[in-house]
Coordinates of C-alpha atoms in Angstrom, one line a residue:
F594 CA 11.5 -46.6 8.4
G595 CA 13.8 -47.8 5.8
S596 CA 16.0 -45.4 3.8
S597 CA 13.8 -45.6 0.7
S598 CA 10.7 -44.6 2.8
V599 CA 12.6 -41.7 4.3
Q600 CA 13.6 -40.5 0.8
I601 CA 10.0 -40.7 -0.3
L602 CA 8.8 -38.7 2.7
C603 CA 11.5 -36.1 2.0
I604 CA 10.4 -35.8 -1.6
E605 CA 6.8 -35.4 -0.6
A606 CA 7.6 -32.9 2.2
C607 CA 10.0 -31.1 -0.1
A608 CA 12.7 -30.7 2.6
P609 CA 16.1 -30.7 1.0
S610 CA 17.9 -30.1 4.3
V611 CA 16.7 -33.5 5.5
C612 CA 17.4 -35.4 2.3
K613 CA 21.1 -35.4 1.5
S614 CA 21.0 -38.4 -0.8
S615 CA 21.7 -38.0 -4.5
V616 CA 18.7 -40.3 -5.2
A617 CA 16.2 -37.8 -3.8
M618 CA 14.4 -35.4 -6.2
V619 CA 15.6 -31.8 -6.4
C620 CA 13.3 -29.6 -4.3
E621 CA 12.0 -26.7 -6.3
C622 CA 9.1 -25.6 -4.1
Q623 CA 8.2 -22.0 -4.2
W624 CA 7.5 -21.4 -0.5
G625 CA 7.3 -17.6 -0.7
L626 CA 5.0 -17.4 -3.7
T627 CA 2.8 -20.3 -2.3
T628 CA 2.3 -18.6 1.0
M629 CA 1.6 -15.3 -0.6
I630 CA -1.2 -16.8 -2.8
L631 CA -2.6 -18.9 0.0
G632 CA -2.5 -15.9 2.4
A633 CA -4.4 -13.7 -0.1
I634 CA -7.0 -16.4 -0.7
I635 CA -7.6 -16.8 3.1
V636 CA -7.8 -13.0 3.5
V637 CA -10.4 -12.7 0.8
A638 CA -12.4 -15.7 2.2
A639 CA -12.3 -14.1 5.7
G640 CA -13.6 -10.9 4.2
A641 CA -16.4 -12.7 2.4
F642 CA -17.5 -14.4 5.6
S643 CA -17.2 -11.1 7.5
F644 CA -19.7 -9.6 5.0
F645 CA -22.6 -11.4 6.7
P646 CA -22.4 -9.9 10.2
V647 CA -21.1 -6.5 9.1
V648 CA -23.4 -5.7 6.2
L649 CA -26.4 -8.0 6.4
Q650 CA -26.5 -8.2 10.2
L651 CA -26.7 -12.0 10.1
F652 CA -24.6 -14.4 12.2
K653 CA -23.8 -11.7 14.8
Y654 CA -22.4 -14.3 17.2
D655 CA -19.2 -13.5 19.1
W656 CA -17.6 -16.9 18.2
Y657 CA -18.4 -16.3 14.5
I658 CA -16.8 -12.9 14.5
M659 CA -13.8 -14.2 16.4
L660 CA -13.3 -17.0 13.8
C661 CA -13.5 -14.4 11.0
W662 CA -10.7 -12.4 12.7
A663 CA -8.7 -15.5 13.4
W664 CA -8.8 -16.5 9.7
F665 CA -8.0 -12.9 8.7
I666 CA -5.0 -12.9 11.0
L667 CA -3.8 -16.2 9.7
G668 CA -4.1 -15.1 6.1
A669 CA -2.4 -11.7 6.7
S670 CA 0.5 -13.4 8.5
L671 CA 0.9 -15.9 5.7
L672 CA 0.8 -13.1 3.1
S673 CA 3.3 -11.0 5.0
F674 CA 5.6 -14.0 5.6
G675 CA 5.5 -14.8 1.8
C676 CA 6.3 -11.2 0.9
I677 CA 9.2 -11.0 3.3
Y678 CA 10.5 -14.4 2.2
E679 CA 10.5 -13.4 -1.4
C680 CA 11.9 -9.9 -0.8
L681 CA 14.8 -11.1 1.3
G682 CA 15.7 -13.7 -1.3
C683 CA 15.4 -16.7 1.0
Q684 CA 14.3 -19.0 -1.9
P685 CA 17.2 -21.3 -2.9
Q686 CA 18.0 -21.4 -6.6
G687 CA 16.7 -24.3 -8.5
R688 CA 18.6 -26.4 -11.0
W689 CA 17.6 -24.3 -14.0
A690 CA 18.9 -21.0 -12.4
K691 CA 22.1 -22.6 -11.4
S692 CA 22.8 -24.0 -14.9
R693 CA 22.0 -20.6 -16.5
E694 CA 24.5 -18.9 -14.1
E695 CA 27.2 -21.5 -14.7
A696 CA 26.9 -20.9 -18.5
S697 CA 27.1 -17.1 -18.1
E698 CA 30.1 -17.4 -15.7
T699 CA 32.1 -19.4 -18.2
G700 CA 31.5 -16.9 -21.0
D701 CA 29.6 -19.4 -23.2
V702 CA 27.2 -17.8 -25.6
A703 CA 23.8 -19.4 -25.4
S704 CA 22.4 -20.3 -28.8
A705 CA 19.1 -21.4 -30.0
P706 CA 18.6 -25.2 -30.6
T707 CA 18.9 -26.4 -34.1
P708 CA 15.5 -26.7 -35.7
Y709 CA 14.3 -30.2 -36.6
V710 CA 13.9 -30.8 -40.3
M711 CA 11.6 -33.6 -41.3
I712 CA 12.8 -35.8 -44.1
S713 CA 10.1 -36.8 -46.5

C-alpha cells in the first residue's frame, strides 16, 4: 500500500492512533453512543424473534432458541460496553470541544456572530 491508500483506510476505519499524518481527517466517531444504539437494536430484535417460540409456540428448535440467545448476549454486551465507555469518559474530545475549552481557558468572552444585512 502507498501512503495515500493507508491514509484513506485510516479515514474510513476512523482509527486516529494509526493515522498520525496531518493530512488525515480528524476522527470524531462516537464509539460509545454507536455501540449503545446498536446493542439496543440487537436486543430488541432478539426479543422480537424470541416471541415466536415463547408465546406462539412456533420455531421451537434448539438451534433457533440458541441463536436468539446468542444475538441477545451480543446486543447486551454491546449495550453494556457502550454505557461503560461513555460513563468512564473514554471518548476523546473532538475539534469543537477543544476549541471551546481553549476559548474558555484564555478568558475570551464568546459573542454572537454579526448578523448579515442585505444591501438593496
